[in-house]
PDB file of C-alpha atoms in Angstrom:
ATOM      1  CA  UNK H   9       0.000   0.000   0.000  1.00 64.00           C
ATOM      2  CA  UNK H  10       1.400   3.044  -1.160  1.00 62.00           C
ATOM      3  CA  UNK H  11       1.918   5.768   1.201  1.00 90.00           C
ATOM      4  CA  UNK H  12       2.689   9.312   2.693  1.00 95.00           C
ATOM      5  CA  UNK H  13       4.097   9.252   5.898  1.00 95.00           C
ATOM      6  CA  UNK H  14       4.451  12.450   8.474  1.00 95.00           C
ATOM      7  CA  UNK H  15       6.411  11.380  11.112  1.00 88.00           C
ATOM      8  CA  UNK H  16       4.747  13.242  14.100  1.00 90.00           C
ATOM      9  CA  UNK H  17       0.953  13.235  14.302  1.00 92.00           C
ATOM     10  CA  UNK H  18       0.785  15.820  17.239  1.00 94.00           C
ATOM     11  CA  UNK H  19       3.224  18.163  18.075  1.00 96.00           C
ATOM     12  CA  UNK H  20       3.461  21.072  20.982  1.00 97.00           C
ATOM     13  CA  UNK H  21       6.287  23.631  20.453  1.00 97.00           C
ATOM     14  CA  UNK H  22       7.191  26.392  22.287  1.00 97.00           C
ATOM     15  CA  UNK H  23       7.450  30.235  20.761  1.00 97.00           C
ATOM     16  CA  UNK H  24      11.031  30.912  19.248  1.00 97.00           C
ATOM     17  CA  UNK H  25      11.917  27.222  18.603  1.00 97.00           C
ATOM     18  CA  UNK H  26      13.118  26.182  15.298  1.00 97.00           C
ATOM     19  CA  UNK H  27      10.761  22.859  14.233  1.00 97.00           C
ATOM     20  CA  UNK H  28      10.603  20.560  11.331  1.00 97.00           C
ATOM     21  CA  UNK H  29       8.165  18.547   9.933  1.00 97.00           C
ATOM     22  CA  UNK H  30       9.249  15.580   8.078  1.00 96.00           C
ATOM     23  CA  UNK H  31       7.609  13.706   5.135  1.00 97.00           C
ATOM     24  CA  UNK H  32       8.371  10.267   3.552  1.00 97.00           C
ATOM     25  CA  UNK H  33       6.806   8.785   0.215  1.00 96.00           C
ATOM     26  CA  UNK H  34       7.561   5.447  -0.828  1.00 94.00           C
ATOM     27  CA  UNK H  35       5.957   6.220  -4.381  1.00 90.00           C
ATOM     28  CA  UNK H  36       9.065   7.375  -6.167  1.00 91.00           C
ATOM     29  CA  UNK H  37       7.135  11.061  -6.978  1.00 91.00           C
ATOM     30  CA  UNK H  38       8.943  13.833  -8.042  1.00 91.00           C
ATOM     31  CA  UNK H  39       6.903  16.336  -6.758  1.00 92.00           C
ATOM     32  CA  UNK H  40       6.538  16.609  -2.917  1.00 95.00           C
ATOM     33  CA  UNK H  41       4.143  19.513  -1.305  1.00 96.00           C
ATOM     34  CA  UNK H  42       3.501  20.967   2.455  1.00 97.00           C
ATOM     35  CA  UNK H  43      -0.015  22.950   3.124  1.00 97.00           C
ATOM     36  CA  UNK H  44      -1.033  24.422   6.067  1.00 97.00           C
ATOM     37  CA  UNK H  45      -4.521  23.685   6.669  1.00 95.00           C
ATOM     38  CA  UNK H  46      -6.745  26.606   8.873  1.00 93.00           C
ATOM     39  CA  UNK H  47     -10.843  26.252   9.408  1.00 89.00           C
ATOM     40  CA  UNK H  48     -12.537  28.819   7.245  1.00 88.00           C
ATOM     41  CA  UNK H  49      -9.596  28.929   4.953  1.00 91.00           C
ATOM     42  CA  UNK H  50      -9.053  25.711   3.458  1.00 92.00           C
ATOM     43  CA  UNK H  51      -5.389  24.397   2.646  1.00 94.00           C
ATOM     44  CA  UNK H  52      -2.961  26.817   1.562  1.00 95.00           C
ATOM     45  CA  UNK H  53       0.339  25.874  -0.433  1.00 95.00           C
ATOM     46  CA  UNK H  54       3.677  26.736   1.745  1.00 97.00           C
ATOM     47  CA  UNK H  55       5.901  25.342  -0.374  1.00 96.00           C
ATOM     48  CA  UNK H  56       6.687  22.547  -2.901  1.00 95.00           C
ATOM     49  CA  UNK H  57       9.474  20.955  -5.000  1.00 95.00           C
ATOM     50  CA  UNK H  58       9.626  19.434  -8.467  1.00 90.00           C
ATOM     51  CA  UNK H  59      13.037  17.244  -7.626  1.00 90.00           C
ATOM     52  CA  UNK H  60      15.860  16.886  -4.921  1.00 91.00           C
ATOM     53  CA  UNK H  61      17.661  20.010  -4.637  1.00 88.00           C
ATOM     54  CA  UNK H  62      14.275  22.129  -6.204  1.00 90.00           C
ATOM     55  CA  UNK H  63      11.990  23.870  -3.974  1.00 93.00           C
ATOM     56  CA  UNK H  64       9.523  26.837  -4.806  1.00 92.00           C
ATOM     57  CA  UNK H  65       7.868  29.387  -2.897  1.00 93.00           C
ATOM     58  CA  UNK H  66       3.982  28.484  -2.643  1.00 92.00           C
ATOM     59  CA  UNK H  67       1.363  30.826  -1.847  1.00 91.00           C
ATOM     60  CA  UNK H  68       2.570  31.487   2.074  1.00 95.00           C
ATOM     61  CA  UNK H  69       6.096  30.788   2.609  1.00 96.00           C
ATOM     62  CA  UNK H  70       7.068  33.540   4.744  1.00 96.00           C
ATOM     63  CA  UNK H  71       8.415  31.969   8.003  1.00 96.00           C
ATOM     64  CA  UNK H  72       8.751  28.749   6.634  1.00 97.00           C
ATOM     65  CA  UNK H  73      12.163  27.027   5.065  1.00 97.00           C
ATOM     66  CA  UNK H  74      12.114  23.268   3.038  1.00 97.00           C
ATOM     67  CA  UNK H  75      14.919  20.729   2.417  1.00 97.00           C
ATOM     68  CA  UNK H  76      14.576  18.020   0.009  1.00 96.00           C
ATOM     69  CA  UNK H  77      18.289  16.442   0.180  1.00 95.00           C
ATOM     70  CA  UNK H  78      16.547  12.757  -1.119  1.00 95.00           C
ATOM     71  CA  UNK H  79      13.511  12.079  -3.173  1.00 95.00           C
ATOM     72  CA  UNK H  80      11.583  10.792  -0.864  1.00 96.00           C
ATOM     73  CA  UNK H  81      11.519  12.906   1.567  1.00 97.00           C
ATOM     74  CA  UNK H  82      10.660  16.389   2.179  1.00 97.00           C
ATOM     75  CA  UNK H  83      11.178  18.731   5.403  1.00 97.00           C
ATOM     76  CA  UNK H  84       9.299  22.035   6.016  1.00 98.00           C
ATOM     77  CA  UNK H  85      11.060  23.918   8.834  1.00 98.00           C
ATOM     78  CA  UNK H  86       9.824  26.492  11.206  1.00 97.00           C
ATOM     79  CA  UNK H  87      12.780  28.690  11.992  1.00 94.00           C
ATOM     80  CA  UNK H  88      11.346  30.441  14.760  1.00 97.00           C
ATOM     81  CA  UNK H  89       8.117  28.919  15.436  1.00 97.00           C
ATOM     82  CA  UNK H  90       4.973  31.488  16.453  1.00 97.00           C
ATOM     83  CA  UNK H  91       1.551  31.084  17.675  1.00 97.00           C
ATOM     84  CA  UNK H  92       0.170  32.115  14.079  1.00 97.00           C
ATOM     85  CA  UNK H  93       1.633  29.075  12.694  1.00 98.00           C
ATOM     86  CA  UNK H  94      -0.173  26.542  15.105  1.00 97.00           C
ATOM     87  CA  UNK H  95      -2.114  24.675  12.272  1.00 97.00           C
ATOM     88  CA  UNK H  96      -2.064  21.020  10.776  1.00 96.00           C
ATOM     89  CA  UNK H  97       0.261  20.616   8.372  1.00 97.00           C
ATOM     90  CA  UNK H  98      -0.544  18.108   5.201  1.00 97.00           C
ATOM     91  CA  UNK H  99       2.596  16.665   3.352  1.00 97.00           C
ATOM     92  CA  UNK H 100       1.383  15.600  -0.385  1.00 96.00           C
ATOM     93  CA  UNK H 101       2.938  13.520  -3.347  1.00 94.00           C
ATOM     94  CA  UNK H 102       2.459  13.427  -7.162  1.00 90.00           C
ATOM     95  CA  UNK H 103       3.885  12.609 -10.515  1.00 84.00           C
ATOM     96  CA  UNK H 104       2.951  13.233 -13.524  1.00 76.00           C
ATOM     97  CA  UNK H 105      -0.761  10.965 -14.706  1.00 72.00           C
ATOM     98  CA  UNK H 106      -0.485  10.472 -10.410  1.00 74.00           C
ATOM     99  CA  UNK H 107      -2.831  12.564  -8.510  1.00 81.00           C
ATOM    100  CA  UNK H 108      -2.264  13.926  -5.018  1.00 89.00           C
ATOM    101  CA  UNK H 109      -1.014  11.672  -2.267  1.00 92.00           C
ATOM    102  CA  UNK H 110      -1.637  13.234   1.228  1.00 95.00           C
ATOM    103  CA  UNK H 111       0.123  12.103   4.579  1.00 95.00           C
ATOM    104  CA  UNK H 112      -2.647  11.885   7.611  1.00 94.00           C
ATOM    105  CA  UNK H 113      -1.259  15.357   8.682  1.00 95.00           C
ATOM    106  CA  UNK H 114       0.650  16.767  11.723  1.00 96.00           C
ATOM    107  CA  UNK H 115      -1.126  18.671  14.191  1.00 95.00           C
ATOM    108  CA  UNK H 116       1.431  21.311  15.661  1.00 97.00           C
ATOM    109  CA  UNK H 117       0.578  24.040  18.403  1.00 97.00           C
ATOM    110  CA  UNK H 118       3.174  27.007  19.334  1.00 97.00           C
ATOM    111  CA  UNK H 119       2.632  27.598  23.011  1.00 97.00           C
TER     112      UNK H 119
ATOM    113  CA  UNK U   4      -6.926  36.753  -3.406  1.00 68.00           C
ATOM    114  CA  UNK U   5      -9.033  33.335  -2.839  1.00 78.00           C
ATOM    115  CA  UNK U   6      -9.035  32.034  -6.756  1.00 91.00           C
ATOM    116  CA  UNK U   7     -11.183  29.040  -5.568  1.00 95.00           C
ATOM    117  CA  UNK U   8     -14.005  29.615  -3.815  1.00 95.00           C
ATOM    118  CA  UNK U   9     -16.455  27.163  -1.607  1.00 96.00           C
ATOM    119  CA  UNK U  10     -19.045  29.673   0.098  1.00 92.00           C
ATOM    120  CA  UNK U  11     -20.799  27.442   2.092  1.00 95.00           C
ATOM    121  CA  UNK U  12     -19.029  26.267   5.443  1.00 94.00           C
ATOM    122  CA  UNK U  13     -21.351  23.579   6.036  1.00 96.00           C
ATOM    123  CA  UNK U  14     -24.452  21.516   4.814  1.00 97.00           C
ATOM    124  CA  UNK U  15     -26.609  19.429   6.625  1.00 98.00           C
ATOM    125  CA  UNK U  16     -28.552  17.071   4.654  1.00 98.00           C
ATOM    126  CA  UNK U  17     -31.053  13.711   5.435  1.00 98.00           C
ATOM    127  CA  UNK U  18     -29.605  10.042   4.758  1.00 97.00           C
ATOM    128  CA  UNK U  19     -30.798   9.605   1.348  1.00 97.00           C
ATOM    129  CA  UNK U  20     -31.573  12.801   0.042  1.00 97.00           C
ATOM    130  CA  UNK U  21     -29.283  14.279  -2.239  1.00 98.00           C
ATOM    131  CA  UNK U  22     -26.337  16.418  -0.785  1.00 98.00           C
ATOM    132  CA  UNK U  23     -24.889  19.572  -3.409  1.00 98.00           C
ATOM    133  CA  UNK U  24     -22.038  21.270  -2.418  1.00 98.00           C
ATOM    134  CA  UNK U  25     -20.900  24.216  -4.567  1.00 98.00           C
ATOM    135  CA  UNK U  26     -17.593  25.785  -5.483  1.00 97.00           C
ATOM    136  CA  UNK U  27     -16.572  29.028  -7.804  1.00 97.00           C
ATOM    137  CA  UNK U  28     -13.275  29.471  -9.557  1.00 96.00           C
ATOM    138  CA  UNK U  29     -11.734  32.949 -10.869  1.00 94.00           C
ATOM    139  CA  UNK U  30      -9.201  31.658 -12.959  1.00 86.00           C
ATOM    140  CA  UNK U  31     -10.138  30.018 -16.469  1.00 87.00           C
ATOM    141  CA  UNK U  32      -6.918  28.447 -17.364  1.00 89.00           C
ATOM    142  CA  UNK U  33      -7.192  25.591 -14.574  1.00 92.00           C
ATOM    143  CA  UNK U  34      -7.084  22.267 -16.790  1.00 91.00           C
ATOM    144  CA  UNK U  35      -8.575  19.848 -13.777  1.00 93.00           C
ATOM    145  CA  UNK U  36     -11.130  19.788 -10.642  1.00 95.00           C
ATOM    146  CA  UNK U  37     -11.167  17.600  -8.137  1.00 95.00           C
ATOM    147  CA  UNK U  38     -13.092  17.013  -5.184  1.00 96.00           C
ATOM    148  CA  UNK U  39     -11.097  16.034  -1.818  1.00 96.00           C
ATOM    149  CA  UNK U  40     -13.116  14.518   1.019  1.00 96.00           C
ATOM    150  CA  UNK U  41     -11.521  14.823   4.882  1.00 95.00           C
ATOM    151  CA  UNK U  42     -12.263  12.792   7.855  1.00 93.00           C
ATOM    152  CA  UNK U  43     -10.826  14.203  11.149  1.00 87.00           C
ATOM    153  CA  UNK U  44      -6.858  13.147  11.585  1.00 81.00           C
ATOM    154  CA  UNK U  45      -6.779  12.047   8.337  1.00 88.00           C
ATOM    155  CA  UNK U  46      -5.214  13.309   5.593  1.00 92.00           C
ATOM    156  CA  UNK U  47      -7.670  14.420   2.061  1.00 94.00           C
ATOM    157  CA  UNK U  48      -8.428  11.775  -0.119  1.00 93.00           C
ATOM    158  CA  UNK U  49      -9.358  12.008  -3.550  1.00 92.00           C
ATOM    159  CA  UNK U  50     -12.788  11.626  -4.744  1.00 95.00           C
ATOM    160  CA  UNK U  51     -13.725  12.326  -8.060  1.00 95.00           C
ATOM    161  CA  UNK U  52     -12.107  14.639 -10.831  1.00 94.00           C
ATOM    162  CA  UNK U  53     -13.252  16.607 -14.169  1.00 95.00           C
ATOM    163  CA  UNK U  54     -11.090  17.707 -16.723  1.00 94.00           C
ATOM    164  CA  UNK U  55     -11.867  21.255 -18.197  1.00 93.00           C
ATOM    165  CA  UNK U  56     -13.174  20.332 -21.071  1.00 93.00           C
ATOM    166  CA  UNK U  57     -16.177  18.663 -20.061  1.00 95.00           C
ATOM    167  CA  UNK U  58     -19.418  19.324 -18.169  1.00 95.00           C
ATOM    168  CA  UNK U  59     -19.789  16.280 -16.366  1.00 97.00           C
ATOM    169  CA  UNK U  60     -18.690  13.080 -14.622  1.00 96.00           C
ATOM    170  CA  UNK U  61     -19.928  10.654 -12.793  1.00 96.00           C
ATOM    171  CA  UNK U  62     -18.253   8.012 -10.838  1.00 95.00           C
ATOM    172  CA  UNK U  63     -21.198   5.838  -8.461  1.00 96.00           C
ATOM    173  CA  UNK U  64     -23.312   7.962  -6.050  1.00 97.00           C
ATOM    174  CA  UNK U  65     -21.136  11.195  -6.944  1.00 97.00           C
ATOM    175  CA  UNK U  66     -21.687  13.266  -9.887  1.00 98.00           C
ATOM    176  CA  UNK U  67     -19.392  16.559 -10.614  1.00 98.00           C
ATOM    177  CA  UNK U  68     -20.689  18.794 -12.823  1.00 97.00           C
ATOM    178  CA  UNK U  69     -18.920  21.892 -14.175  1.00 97.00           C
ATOM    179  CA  UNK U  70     -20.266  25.368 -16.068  1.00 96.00           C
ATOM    180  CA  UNK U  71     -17.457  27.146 -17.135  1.00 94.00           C
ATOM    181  CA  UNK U  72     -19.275  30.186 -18.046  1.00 94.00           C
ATOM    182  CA  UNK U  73     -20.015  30.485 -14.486  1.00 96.00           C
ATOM    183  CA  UNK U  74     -16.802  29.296 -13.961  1.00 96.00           C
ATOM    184  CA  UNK U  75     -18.511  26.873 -11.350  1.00 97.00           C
ATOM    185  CA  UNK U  76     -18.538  23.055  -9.930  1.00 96.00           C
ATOM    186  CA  UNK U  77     -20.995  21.456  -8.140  1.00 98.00           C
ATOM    187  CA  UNK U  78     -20.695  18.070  -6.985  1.00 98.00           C
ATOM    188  CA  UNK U  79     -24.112  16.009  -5.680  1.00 98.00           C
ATOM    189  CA  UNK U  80     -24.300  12.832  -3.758  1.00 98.00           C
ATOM    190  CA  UNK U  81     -26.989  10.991  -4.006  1.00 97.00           C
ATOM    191  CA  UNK U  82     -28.075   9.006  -2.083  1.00 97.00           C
ATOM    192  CA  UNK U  83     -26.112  10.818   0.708  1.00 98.00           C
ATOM    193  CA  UNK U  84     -24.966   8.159   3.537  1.00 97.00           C
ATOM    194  CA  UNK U  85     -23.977   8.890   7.327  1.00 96.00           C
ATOM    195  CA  UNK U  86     -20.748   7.707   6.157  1.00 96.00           C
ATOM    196  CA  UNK U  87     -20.341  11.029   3.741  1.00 97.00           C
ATOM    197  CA  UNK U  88     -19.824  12.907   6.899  1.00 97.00           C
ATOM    198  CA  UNK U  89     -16.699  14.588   6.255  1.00 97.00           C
ATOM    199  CA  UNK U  90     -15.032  17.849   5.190  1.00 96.00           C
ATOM    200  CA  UNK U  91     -14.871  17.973   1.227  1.00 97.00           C
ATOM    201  CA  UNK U  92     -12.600  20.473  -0.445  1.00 96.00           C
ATOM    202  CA  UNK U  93     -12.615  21.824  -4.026  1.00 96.00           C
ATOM    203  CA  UNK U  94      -9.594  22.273  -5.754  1.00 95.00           C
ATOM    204  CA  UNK U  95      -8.128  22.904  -9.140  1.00 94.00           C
ATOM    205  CA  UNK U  96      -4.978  22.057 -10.941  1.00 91.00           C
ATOM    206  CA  UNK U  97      -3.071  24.131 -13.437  1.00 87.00           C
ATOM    207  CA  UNK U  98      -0.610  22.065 -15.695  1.00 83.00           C
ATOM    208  CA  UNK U  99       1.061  25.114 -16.100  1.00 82.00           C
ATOM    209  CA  UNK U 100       2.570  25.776 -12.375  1.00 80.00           C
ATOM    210  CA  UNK U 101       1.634  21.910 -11.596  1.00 78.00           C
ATOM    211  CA  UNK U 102      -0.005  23.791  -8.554  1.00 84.00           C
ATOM    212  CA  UNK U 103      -3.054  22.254  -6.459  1.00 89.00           C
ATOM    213  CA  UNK U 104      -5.369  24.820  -5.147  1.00 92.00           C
ATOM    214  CA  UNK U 105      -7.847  24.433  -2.952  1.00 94.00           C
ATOM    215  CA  UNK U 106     -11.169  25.895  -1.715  1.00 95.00           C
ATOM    216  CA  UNK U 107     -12.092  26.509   2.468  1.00 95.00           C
ATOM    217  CA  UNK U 108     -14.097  23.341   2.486  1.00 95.00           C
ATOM    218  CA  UNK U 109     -17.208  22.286   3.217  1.00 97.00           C
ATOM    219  CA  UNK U 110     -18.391  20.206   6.327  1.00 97.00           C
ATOM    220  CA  UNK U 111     -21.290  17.891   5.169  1.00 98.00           C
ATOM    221  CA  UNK U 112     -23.146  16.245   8.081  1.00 98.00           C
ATOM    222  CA  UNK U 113     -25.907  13.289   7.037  1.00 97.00           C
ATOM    223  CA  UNK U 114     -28.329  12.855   9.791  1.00 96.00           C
ATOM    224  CA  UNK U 115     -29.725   9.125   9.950  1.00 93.00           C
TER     225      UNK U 115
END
């Protein structure tokens, strides 16, 4: 069974602490993606890459950094963590004629 | 600026009735739609799709329909099931920027 995996399901960070999410597919996909997901605003691109080494700004990257140093996986990383980003983050997957693979999603708070 | 639109933060609907939940688009060069559907602690998982150039599909008890001079999707489930429960997000795809982008979501509650 082909999957998405986020390695932390809940996570409780303090303000000014540097956090990263990590994200594993075992589907060989080239493209990897993290969204934030808020109630009343649906899920909102950070950022995403199109290969190892790649990454590009998505639609709110500001406080947010990625790493993609292997294919398979993908890290988004806080550098400072605040109480505005306390969300659930969703890690994704694709390819091309592959639609979206989502992880189950971390839920992070910044205390 | 929100280029895909769900208006309606929740619908409540009776087991077997039909359930519509509605979503607007801005931007005329997305080539796909697809509906997500959410269960709590769970990541989205696809449901059904429709490519651009048509004006319907239909895959079991879900049925996406598109008007793209409205530049509008609706999807219906009928008959709706307890088991629909769930958050369901709209979202579009551009081959262009290979970009998934997604609506607020709507929570759909069937009563028994």
């Amino acid at each position: 069974d082909v999957k998405v995996t986020q390695s932390s399901r809940y996570l409780v960070k303090r303000t000014g602490e540097k956090v990263f999410l990590e994200c594993v597919q075992d589907m060989d996909h080239e493209n990897m993606f993290w969204y934030r997901q808020d109630p009343g605003l649906g899920l909102r691109l950070i950022y995403f890459s199109y290969d190892v080494k790649m990454k590009e700004k998505g639609d709110i990257p500001e406080g947010y950094s990625v790493s993609r140093e292997k294919k398979e996986r993908f890290s988004l990383i806080l550098e400072s963590a605040s109480t505005n980003q306390t969300s659930m983050y969703l890690c994704a997957s694709s390819s091309v004629g592959s639609g979206y693979t989502f992880g189950s999603g971390t839920r992070l708070t910044v205390v | 600026d929100q280029q895909v639109k769900q208006n309606s933060p929740s619908l409540s609907v009776q087991e077997g009735r039909i359930s519509i939940l509605n979503c607007d688009y801005t931007n005329s060069m997305f080539d796909y739609f697809l509906w997500y559907k959410k269960y709590p602690a769970e990541g989205p998982t696809f449901l059904i799709s429709i490519s651009s150039i048509k004006d319907k599909n239909e895959d079991g008890r879900f049925t996406v329909f598109l008007n793209k001079s409205a530049k509008h999707l609706s999807l219906h489930i009928v008959p709706s099931q307890p088991g629909d429960s769930a958050v369901y997000f709209c979202a579009a795809y551009s081959g262009n920027t290979g970009k998934l982008i997604f609506g607020q979501g709507t929570t759909l509650q069937v009563k028994p």
